[in-house]
Amino acid sequence: MQPSSREMQGMAGSMNGGISRSSAVAQIALRELQNGHGGQQIPNSVPQASFDHGASGHDDFLDQMLSSLPSSWAELGNLKTPWDPPEAGQRLFSAGLAGESSPEEPSAAAAEGMRYPLYDESSLLANRLRQHQISGGSSPNGKGMMVHLDHQSQQQMLLPSLGRSPVASGDSGLLPLPLTLGTGGYDVDAPFKSLNPTGGEGLFNGLGGPLQRAQSAFGHPQGGASMPSQNFTAAAGAAAGGVGQAASASASASASAGGGTGPPRQKVRARRGQATDPHSIAERLRRERIADRMKALQELVPNANKTDKASMLDEIIDYVKFLQLQVKVLSMSRLGGAAAVAPLVADISSEGQGGAGSGGANSSGDSLTVTEHQVAKLMEEDMGSAMQYLQGKGLCLMPISLASAISTATACPPRPPSSSSLSSAGAGHLGHGILPGGLHPPNLTGDAPASPGVSALTAQSAMANGGAEAAKEAVTVSKA
Amino acid sequence: MDSKGSACSNPNPNPTFGPSKLMLAFRFLRALSIVHRTTPASSPTCRGRRIERAAYASMAYSAGTSRAWSRAVLRRLHHRARRRAVAPRRLSTTAGNRAEALRRLVPGGAGMDYCTLLEETADYTKCLSMQVELMQGIVDSASSNGR
């Protein structure tokens, strides 16, 4: 079994769209499958379009394969597929389910099956196998069942894509039969194996996954990998989470792949044979995460009562645009005029005049007082001029709460302690009005027991700027 | 010239807060006063642009570098120190283009997956709204107190 599988793998690996070769590989795979299953009854012949060579030898393989599938086929039978499986296929399918082995296999059924999407292919494959079993003969009639069984779980399953009619008329006959008996460490096989005990599911998974991969790889050597991976994922997902959805997903994937040359997507994934189950689960996780984020966004954006995701997105986009526009407008509006020139004035610590920070206490204190009076005087006449005055001194006005909070928050020692100019009284009442609304600085004053007497914030020197400037200008004195 | 509240260690000792309004106000006010001090009064439009840049810079700095959008904003600021600060282009949203439009709006949104894009949008929106609140408050207070 092993050697044959290897050889099969080799064939599969080297195969590049050669249907005949894939057919051979499939045959071999089937045989392997049969061997792997230890002689369960499996249709002898694999109906293949181009299985001109050594078909008989693979019959037993196919037989084994089929024998292991009966339960899975039972499941398949119950699955609803968006595409009507061929009548013959259905008939055979049910026949196969029944479990008898009447080898009469109308190749027509197989032929019809080809055209159906991947999902159907799995069922069709089952049907075909069944039919084969029934017919007991190996007369590939335009349909090739190519199964690449990878016991070593190294190679991807190469299966012709039934759904891909444009692939090749001749190839279309090949019925993708993904069978993964995964005896090796095949990642893909792993989930299937786990499911095998349960019966059909495992096999079904095995079928679904490798089927798609095979078919895509087969049909589109260059871009097949992507297809297989997707199909594989879809198939695996189907097995894991519900056949119907997976079928449609795989079907659509296969259909899309079949529709064109199949852009090379996730080639690596297919080759590496990652499990498909995690992919579908990851997909679901991703969707859930997106939904969570959308909900969070909904709370941020006003008018978020839209139930439609698209309109919600539109709302979000509009809101972001609006905010950016507001920033622009507000920045423009600050030009000129008193309001624009000096919007800020240093605030004085709420604790009152506690004295200068660490530098030049007295002189600064004096200057502070002077400045304070000046500012107060100016404020009475014209706020703009007051602000300009302060600005000239390198001070800024801010709410007391903000200033205290800032000085507490920014308790960094390396604040150049220079003179601190404050005018507590003057700025006090003013301060509260400056930054209404949004600003609610946390009450951090509790943290600093030794409340600084002074907490004047200058724009430029607050953050440990040059000490030179600090001398002239009020500097925030951190309490700590 | 990147004098808008740049190059200083983040003094925010509050890791619990997300975007901190306090630090945002602090940075922005500081940058604003720098702008007012250094910009000649003869170029009001230039000042407006500088203020806008200052706004974004303070936003990005207060948001920290843990956010992709803040990193993108800072990158843009540093690299375009000479040129005008380009306001984020606002392009129309077409039916199938929403994700793209969002990517264009949110800085740094071009290179992230959809899931991350949504997350960044949320954070960016939060910071933007805080910034707008702050600026609006300043304007209001300044205008109300003046004259």
XYZ file of C-alpha atoms in Angstrom:
627
model
C 0.000 0.000 0.000
C 2.632 2.412 0.914
C 4.680 2.063 -2.175
C 1.736 2.394 -4.360
C 0.623 5.418 -2.582
C 3.998 6.906 -3.003
C 4.018 6.152 -6.565
C 0.650 7.605 -6.749
C 1.829 10.653 -5.056
C 4.653 10.899 -7.398
C 2.298 10.697 -10.215
C 0.079 13.185 -8.729
C 2.913 15.499 -8.121
C 4.206 15.297 -11.544
C 0.917 15.445 -13.110
C 0.099 18.682 -14.590
C -3.224 18.614 -15.993
C -2.817 15.477 -17.833
C -6.096 13.914 -17.474
C -4.986 10.545 -18.397
C -2.281 10.676 -15.906
C -4.580 11.934 -13.310
C -6.892 9.222 -14.098
C -4.166 6.783 -13.545
C -3.363 8.456 -10.366
C -6.911 8.333 -9.377
C -7.022 4.737 -10.083
C -4.032 4.174 -8.047
C -5.445 6.266 -5.351
C -8.558 4.301 -5.412
C -6.655 1.185 -5.183
C -4.802 2.553 -2.294
C -7.997 3.389 -0.740
C -9.175 -0.043 -1.202
C -6.086 -1.426 0.244
C -6.273 0.887 3.081
C -9.684 -0.198 3.924
C -8.656 -3.703 3.921
C -10.668 -5.209 1.315
C -14.020 -3.858 1.881
C -16.149 -4.244 -1.006
C -15.520 -1.574 -3.450
C -16.462 -1.330 -7.006
C -13.900 -2.865 -9.077
C -13.707 -0.433 -11.779
C -13.518 3.221 -11.691
C -15.432 4.745 -14.406
C -13.083 6.941 -16.179
C -13.140 8.577 -19.388
C -9.589 8.059 -20.200
C -8.669 5.286 -18.008
C -7.329 3.229 -20.696
C -4.590 1.765 -18.791
C -4.593 -0.500 -15.944
C -8.015 0.236 -14.893
C -8.584 -3.214 -13.725
C -5.788 -3.086 -11.345
C -7.420 -0.310 -9.521
C -10.697 -1.845 -9.193
C -10.036 -3.427 -5.933
C -8.824 -0.118 -4.722
C -11.970 1.460 -5.726
C -13.833 -1.317 -4.131
C -12.191 -0.710 -0.894
C -12.802 2.889 -1.163
C -16.373 2.485 -1.890
C -16.914 0.031 0.809
C -15.740 2.474 3.315
C -18.027 5.080 2.116
C -21.443 3.655 2.394
C -22.384 5.482 5.499
C -21.013 8.704 4.202
C -23.012 8.325 1.127
C -25.989 7.922 3.258
C -25.334 11.341 4.544
C -24.791 12.636 1.129
C -28.097 11.381 0.137
C -29.722 13.502 2.717
C -27.946 16.595 1.729
C -29.692 19.162 -0.207
C -27.803 20.513 -3.021
C -28.722 23.556 -4.933
C -28.056 21.709 -8.075
C -30.118 18.831 -8.888
C -27.980 15.848 -9.041
C -28.565 13.819 -12.028
C -31.383 11.521 -11.725
C -29.225 8.658 -12.459
C -26.869 9.811 -9.862
C -29.571 10.023 -7.349
C -30.853 6.718 -8.254
C -27.501 5.228 -7.997
C -26.862 7.095 -4.934
C -29.767 5.662 -3.161
C -28.864 2.366 -4.544
C -25.439 2.770 -3.205
C -26.808 3.763 0.072
C -28.800 0.707 0.233
C -25.579 -1.030 0.230
C -26.168 -3.650 -2.293
C -23.693 -4.161 -4.886
C -25.265 -4.294 -8.174
C -22.644 -3.305 -10.472
C -24.802 -2.089 -13.219
C -23.581 1.269 -13.676
C -25.072 3.443 -16.214
C -22.278 5.488 -17.334
C -24.755 8.029 -18.312
C -25.291 8.823 -14.745
C -21.660 9.301 -14.280
C -21.534 11.396 -17.319
C -24.270 13.586 -16.065
C -22.661 13.816 -12.761
C -19.671 15.404 -14.262
C -21.323 18.543 -15.003
C -22.409 19.245 -11.542
C -20.678 21.352 -9.061
C -18.296 20.049 -6.634
C -20.764 19.266 -4.028
C -22.592 17.096 -6.314
C -19.413 15.630 -7.371
C -18.931 14.163 -4.019
C -22.296 12.621 -4.069
C -21.899 11.767 -7.652
C -18.687 10.213 -6.903
C -20.318 8.131 -4.340
C -22.946 7.274 -6.804
C -20.463 6.468 -9.392
C -18.578 4.296 -7.092
C -21.686 2.610 -6.155
C -22.627 2.154 -9.698
C -19.325 0.850 -10.392
C -19.725 -1.570 -7.712
C -23.051 -2.437 -9.047
C -21.936 -2.755 -12.544
C -18.992 -4.657 -11.403
C -17.152 -3.653 -14.397
C -14.526 -1.233 -15.195
C -15.723 0.465 -18.189
C -14.975 4.018 -17.966
C -17.314 5.738 -20.127
C -16.305 9.208 -20.603
C -16.101 9.595 -16.918
C -12.921 9.194 -15.171
C -12.839 8.810 -11.559
C -9.546 9.942 -10.541
C -8.692 9.632 -7.041
C -5.498 10.513 -5.630
C -5.230 9.073 -2.303
C -2.503 10.330 -0.292
C -1.693 8.041 2.426
C 1.346 9.886 3.298
C -0.709 12.981 3.416
C 1.834 14.787 1.499
C 0.271 15.498 -1.744
C -2.884 17.144 -2.515
C -5.618 15.225 -3.935
C -5.779 15.602 -7.578
C -9.105 15.134 -8.951
C -10.658 16.304 -12.037
C -13.321 18.743 -11.512
C -16.653 17.649 -12.511
C -18.045 21.009 -12.254
C -15.527 22.425 -14.517
C -16.985 21.746 -17.807
C -14.801 24.165 -19.589
C -11.760 22.459 -18.285
C -11.793 19.816 -20.812
C -14.484 17.973 -22.407
C -12.634 14.821 -21.953
C -11.685 15.569 -18.507
C -15.075 16.507 -17.482
C -15.849 12.951 -17.457
C -13.609 12.399 -14.577
C -15.413 12.219 -11.441
C -13.544 13.733 -8.661
C -13.289 11.339 -5.922
C -11.429 12.688 -3.074
C -10.638 10.034 -0.716
C -8.441 10.503 2.125
C -7.581 7.515 4.057
C -4.825 9.446 5.610
C -2.643 6.931 7.127
C 0.216 9.306 7.277
C 0.534 12.580 8.852
C -1.504 14.242 6.316
C -2.936 17.302 7.828
C -5.919 17.120 5.729
C -6.500 13.628 6.602
C -6.327 14.267 10.217
C -9.778 15.718 10.572
C -11.103 13.179 8.291
C -9.561 10.437 10.178
C -10.995 11.725 13.300
C -14.308 11.663 11.715
C -13.887 8.348 10.193
C -14.880 6.518 13.231
C -18.099 8.300 13.134
C -18.708 6.845 9.825
C -19.668 8.629 6.806
C -18.746 12.033 7.972
C -15.108 11.392 7.932
C -15.207 9.967 4.567
C -17.402 12.645 3.389
C -15.002 15.175 4.644
C -12.232 13.378 3.048
C -14.124 13.313 -0.100
C -15.178 16.862 -0.042
C -11.858 18.318 0.725
C -9.502 16.461 -1.425
C -12.082 16.382 -4.070
C -12.028 20.037 -4.548
C -8.393 20.292 -4.161
C -7.848 17.572 -6.554
C -10.149 18.894 -9.060
C -8.753 22.297 -8.971
C -5.242 21.106 -8.955
C -6.056 18.834 -11.718
C -7.850 21.144 -13.913
C -5.724 24.132 -13.364
C -2.230 23.230 -12.609
C -1.144 26.755 -12.483
C -3.877 28.088 -10.429
C -5.314 24.945 -9.246
C -3.890 25.168 -5.858
C -6.024 28.058 -4.983
C -9.053 26.359 -6.163
C -8.366 23.188 -4.359
C -7.638 24.990 -1.216
C -10.820 26.895 -1.409
C -12.816 23.999 -2.427
C -11.105 21.958 0.074
C -11.898 24.447 2.672
C -15.410 24.561 1.551
C -15.681 20.870 1.543
C -14.105 20.503 4.881
C -16.253 23.209 6.227
C -19.218 21.454 4.931
C -18.325 18.304 6.649
C -17.653 20.053 9.826
C -20.422 22.448 9.962
C -23.147 21.360 7.742
C -23.082 19.813 4.449
C -25.443 22.064 2.700
C -23.595 25.257 3.275
C -20.301 23.691 2.550
C -21.660 22.248 -0.579
C -22.847 25.532 -1.837
C -19.610 27.132 -0.838
C -17.587 24.475 -2.460
C -19.834 24.417 -5.383
C -19.592 28.089 -5.887
C -15.881 27.901 -5.418
C -15.586 25.130 -7.869
C -17.899 26.835 -10.207
C -15.926 29.964 -10.069
C -12.783 28.025 -10.559
C -14.285 26.174 -13.355
C -15.460 29.298 -14.940
C -12.039 30.523 -15.761
C -8.440 29.756 -15.585
C -8.626 29.898 -11.865
C -6.429 32.556 -10.399
C -3.731 31.043 -8.275
C -4.986 31.513 -4.822
C -3.566 29.950 -1.796
C -1.598 27.558 -3.759
C 0.538 26.946 -0.765
C -2.360 26.110 1.360
C -3.512 23.396 -0.878
C -0.133 21.925 -1.203
C 0.527 21.966 2.428
C -2.696 20.235 2.886
C -3.870 22.205 5.793
C -6.968 21.068 7.386
C -10.018 22.607 5.975
C -11.945 22.533 9.117
C -9.953 25.242 10.778
C -10.373 27.371 7.747
C -14.060 27.386 7.871
C -13.950 27.890 11.569
C -11.543 30.736 11.099
C -13.916 32.206 8.607
C -16.672 32.083 11.083
C -14.488 33.596 13.752
C -13.518 36.367 11.436
C -17.089 37.150 10.673
C -17.910 37.240 14.328
C -15.079 39.575 15.017
C -16.193 41.859 12.273
C -19.670 41.865 13.701
C -18.331 42.794 17.104
C -16.355 45.650 15.705
C -19.301 46.894 13.794
C -21.305 46.902 16.976
C -18.647 48.885 18.762
C -18.615 51.346 15.923
C -22.330 51.624 16.072
C -22.140 52.926 19.563
C -19.661 55.565 18.590
C -21.420 56.900 15.617
C -24.627 58.831 16.086
C -27.640 57.775 14.158
C -26.498 54.251 14.354
C -29.884 52.763 14.264
C -29.396 51.308 10.866
C -29.806 47.644 10.766
C -28.302 47.237 7.379
C -24.599 46.704 7.424
C -24.040 48.628 4.268
C -25.892 51.675 5.431
C -24.147 51.405 8.750
C -20.847 51.528 6.986
C -22.027 54.524 5.030
C -22.976 56.200 8.243
C -19.584 55.528 9.709
C -17.848 56.866 6.674
C -19.933 59.982 6.692
C -19.271 60.531 10.328
C -15.552 60.247 9.927
C -15.686 62.646 7.012
C -17.721 65.014 9.078
C -15.285 64.931 11.959
C -12.352 65.561 9.720
C -14.169 68.436 8.143
C -14.906 69.860 11.526
C -11.276 69.726 12.483
C -10.419 71.594 9.359
C -13.057 74.210 9.879
C -12.230 74.711 13.503
C -8.596 75.119 12.729
C -9.444 77.710 10.133
C -11.737 79.535 12.438
C -8.971 80.248 14.841
C -7.312 82.541 12.450
C -7.261 86.184 13.196
C -9.162 87.936 15.859
C -8.662 87.745 19.490
C -10.116 84.363 19.744
C -7.743 82.986 17.236
C -4.649 84.699 18.383
C -4.297 83.677 21.909
C -6.803 81.148 22.858
C -5.064 80.020 25.885
C -3.955 81.544 29.012
C -2.068 79.953 31.740
C -4.120 78.790 34.534
C -3.225 78.962 38.057
C -3.323 76.080 40.319
C -6.591 75.643 42.029
C -4.853 75.381 45.299
C -4.060 78.950 45.023
C -0.862 80.701 44.977
C 1.417 78.255 46.619
C 4.521 79.868 45.482
C 6.699 79.230 42.616
C 7.804 75.823 41.638
C 11.374 75.002 42.150
C 12.965 77.926 40.569
C 13.267 81.562 41.360
C 10.551 81.746 43.822
C 10.529 85.273 44.896
C 11.248 87.012 41.732
C 8.922 84.842 39.864
C 6.389 85.310 42.497
C 6.612 88.956 42.051
C 6.493 88.753 38.364
C 3.653 86.429 38.711
C 1.732 88.832 40.698
C 2.486 91.559 38.313
C 1.578 89.460 35.400
C -1.507 88.396 37.092
C -2.653 91.862 37.642
C -1.816 92.783 34.167
C -3.770 89.964 32.809
C -6.688 90.686 34.972
C -6.692 94.219 33.843
C -6.480 93.274 30.257
C -9.142 90.771 30.625
C -11.583 93.337 31.669
C -11.085 95.322 28.581
C -10.489 92.811 25.972
C -9.959 89.163 26.224
C -7.974 89.079 23.089
C -5.411 91.496 24.290
C -5.180 89.728 27.574
C -4.494 86.584 25.800
C -1.944 88.205 23.636
C -0.231 89.558 26.621
C -0.062 86.233 28.239
C 1.122 84.666 25.115
C 3.871 87.106 24.843
C 4.957 85.937 28.178
C 4.782 82.416 27.092
C 1.848 81.594 29.238
C -1.338 79.988 28.409
C -4.665 79.990 30.038
C -6.437 76.880 30.850
C -9.038 75.642 33.176
C -7.898 75.181 36.669
C -9.118 71.700 36.766
C -7.223 70.921 33.656
C -4.081 72.512 34.850
C -4.122 70.763 38.144
C -4.963 67.555 36.550
C -2.223 67.944 34.059
C 0.360 68.807 36.582
C -0.657 65.872 38.649
C -0.762 63.587 35.732
C 2.483 64.680 34.326
C 4.301 64.196 37.525
C 7.634 64.106 35.886
C 10.428 65.602 37.797
C 12.360 66.694 34.785
C 10.200 69.645 34.353
C 12.428 72.653 34.172
C 11.362 74.438 37.170
C 11.432 77.996 36.394
C 9.441 80.792 37.529
C 5.907 79.987 37.651
C 3.488 82.632 36.955
C 0.012 82.241 38.051
C -2.873 84.293 38.688
C -5.113 82.108 40.572
C -7.838 84.507 41.145
C -7.872 85.851 37.686
C -7.793 82.624 35.977
C -9.927 80.789 38.303
C -13.310 81.766 37.118
C -12.156 82.019 33.651
C -10.584 78.680 33.652
C -13.691 76.742 34.152
C -15.264 78.150 31.160
C -12.573 77.567 28.740
C -12.833 73.964 28.161
C -16.324 72.929 28.799
C -17.942 69.814 27.758
C -15.553 67.205 26.821
C -12.903 67.837 29.318
C -13.328 66.116 32.565
C -9.871 65.607 33.748
C -9.727 62.946 36.317
C -9.321 64.128 39.770
C -5.738 63.420 40.208
C -5.100 66.006 42.725
C -5.645 63.449 45.353
C -2.527 61.763 44.275
C -0.269 64.558 45.138
C -0.586 65.359 48.725
C 1.748 68.242 48.477
C -0.222 70.225 46.101
C 1.975 72.493 44.196
C 1.442 76.036 44.795
C 1.863 76.751 41.261
C 0.888 74.984 38.224
C 1.177 77.258 35.368
C 1.417 75.650 32.090
C 3.302 77.157 29.363
C 2.910 75.740 26.030
C 6.435 75.482 25.050
C 8.288 74.914 28.170
C 5.983 72.627 29.928
C 7.665 69.598 28.629
C 11.173 69.985 29.748
C 12.178 72.405 27.193
C 15.253 74.431 27.398
C 15.799 75.916 30.696
C 16.570 79.196 29.118
C 13.123 79.802 28.038
C 11.759 78.613 31.232
C 13.349 81.392 33.035
C 11.256 83.846 31.275
C 8.118 81.992 31.131
C 5.906 80.278 33.466
C 6.543 76.690 33.727
C 4.457 73.952 34.899
C 5.641 72.707 38.132
C 4.732 69.222 38.733
C 3.609 68.471 42.128
C 5.516 65.346 42.562
C 8.561 72.142 10.918
C 7.399 69.791 13.445
C 6.965 71.904 16.455
C 3.551 70.716 17.149
C 3.922 68.826 20.306
C 6.411 66.435 18.985
C 9.377 64.689 20.345
C 8.545 64.330 23.931
C 8.067 61.268 25.948
C 4.552 60.443 26.682
C 3.924 61.781 30.103
C 0.639 60.072 30.382
C 0.732 57.984 33.474
C -2.750 56.724 32.997
C -2.642 53.457 31.235
C -6.182 52.706 32.075
C -7.653 55.368 29.914
C -7.924 54.749 26.281
C -7.540 57.960 24.465
C -6.962 60.407 27.229
C -8.799 63.628 26.893
C -6.528 65.229 29.340
C -3.360 64.522 27.523
C -4.975 65.418 24.296
C -5.924 68.800 25.614
C -2.521 69.307 27.052
C -0.717 68.509 23.901
C -3.023 70.375 21.679
C -3.007 73.506 23.725
C 0.692 73.486 23.826
C 0.984 72.972 20.117
C -1.590 75.630 19.508
C 0.280 78.201 21.406
C 3.417 77.278 19.568
C 1.647 77.795 16.311
C 0.331 81.111 17.366
C 3.677 82.191 18.526
C 5.666 81.149 15.563
C 3.335 81.826 12.722
C 3.428 85.234 11.243
C 0.110 86.890 11.354
C 0.308 87.629 7.722
C -0.461 84.148 6.642
C -3.755 83.158 8.117
C -4.220 80.236 5.812
C -0.856 78.908 6.697
C -1.743 79.173 10.298
C -4.953 77.358 9.750
C -3.157 74.499 8.157
C -0.631 74.423 10.892
C -3.313 74.299 13.458
C -4.897 71.416 11.716
C -1.624 69.622 11.607
C -1.129 70.376 15.246
C -4.511 68.903 15.957
C -3.698 65.688 14.201
C -0.299 65.523 15.739
C -1.604 65.924 19.229
C -4.237 63.358 18.491
C -1.709 60.893 17.279
C 0.669 61.493 20.122
C -1.925 61.113 22.765
C -3.192 57.973 21.171
C 0.246 56.512 21.372
C 2.033 54.327 18.914
C 0.053 51.273 19.692
C -2.480 52.262 17.120
C -1.872 51.817 13.468
C -3.635 55.008 12.562
C -1.612 57.099 14.958
C 1.560 55.660 13.562
C 0.412 56.475 10.076
C -0.459 60.020 11.054
C 2.907 60.563 12.652
C 4.632 59.066 9.697
C 2.775 61.354 7.401
C 3.598 64.327 9.541
C 7.241 63.601 9.792
C 7.669 62.844 6.159
C 5.734 65.781 4.983
C 7.211 68.274 7.324
C 7.896 70.523 4.471
C 4.840 70.187 2.440
C 1.418 71.227 3.303
C -0.485 68.950 5.485
C -2.812 67.269 3.141
C -6.243 67.000 4.521
C -7.573 63.510 4.181
C -9.157 63.176 0.868
C -12.818 62.717 0.947
C -14.009 60.533 -1.800
C -17.479 59.483 -2.526
C -18.683 56.166 -1.404
C -19.896 53.884 -4.054
C -21.971 50.886 -3.471
C -19.285 48.319 -3.526
C -16.601 50.630 -2.361
C -17.317 51.187 1.237
C -14.322 49.398 2.581
C -12.123 51.293 0.201
C -13.614 54.610 1.135
C -13.075 53.820 4.759
C -9.510 52.894 4.063
C -8.955 56.233 2.451
C -10.438 58.087 5.348
C -8.661 56.385 8.156
C -4.932 56.999 8.135
C -2.987 53.875 7.592
C -6.019 52.029 6.515
C -4.674 50.914 3.228
C -2.583 48.100 4.477
C -4.790 46.366 6.924
C -7.432 43.765 6.732
C -11.043 44.584 7.106
C -11.301 43.460 10.677
C -8.428 45.614 11.794
C -9.740 48.438 9.716
C -12.945 48.471 11.675
C -11.101 48.439 14.920
C -8.861 51.273 13.880
C -11.813 53.219 12.638
C -13.437 52.974 16.021
C -10.391 54.239 17.812
C -9.765 56.914 15.255
C -13.326 58.089 15.503
C -13.071 58.281 19.247
C -9.946 60.368 19.098
C -11.294 62.551 16.348
C -14.444 63.307 18.236
C -12.432 64.148 21.328
C -10.276 66.454 19.331
C -13.235 68.152 17.797
C -14.815 68.561 21.189
C -11.666 70.106 22.484
C -11.271 72.499 19.637
C -14.881 73.462 19.751
C -14.619 74.152 23.412
C -11.609 76.303 22.944
C -13.197 78.293 20.207
C -16.354 78.692 22.179
C -14.638 79.811 25.291
C -12.349 82.118 23.442
C -15.106 83.709 21.496
C -17.449 83.936 24.404
C -14.875 85.403 26.676
C -13.571 87.820 24.158
C -15.393 91.045 23.876
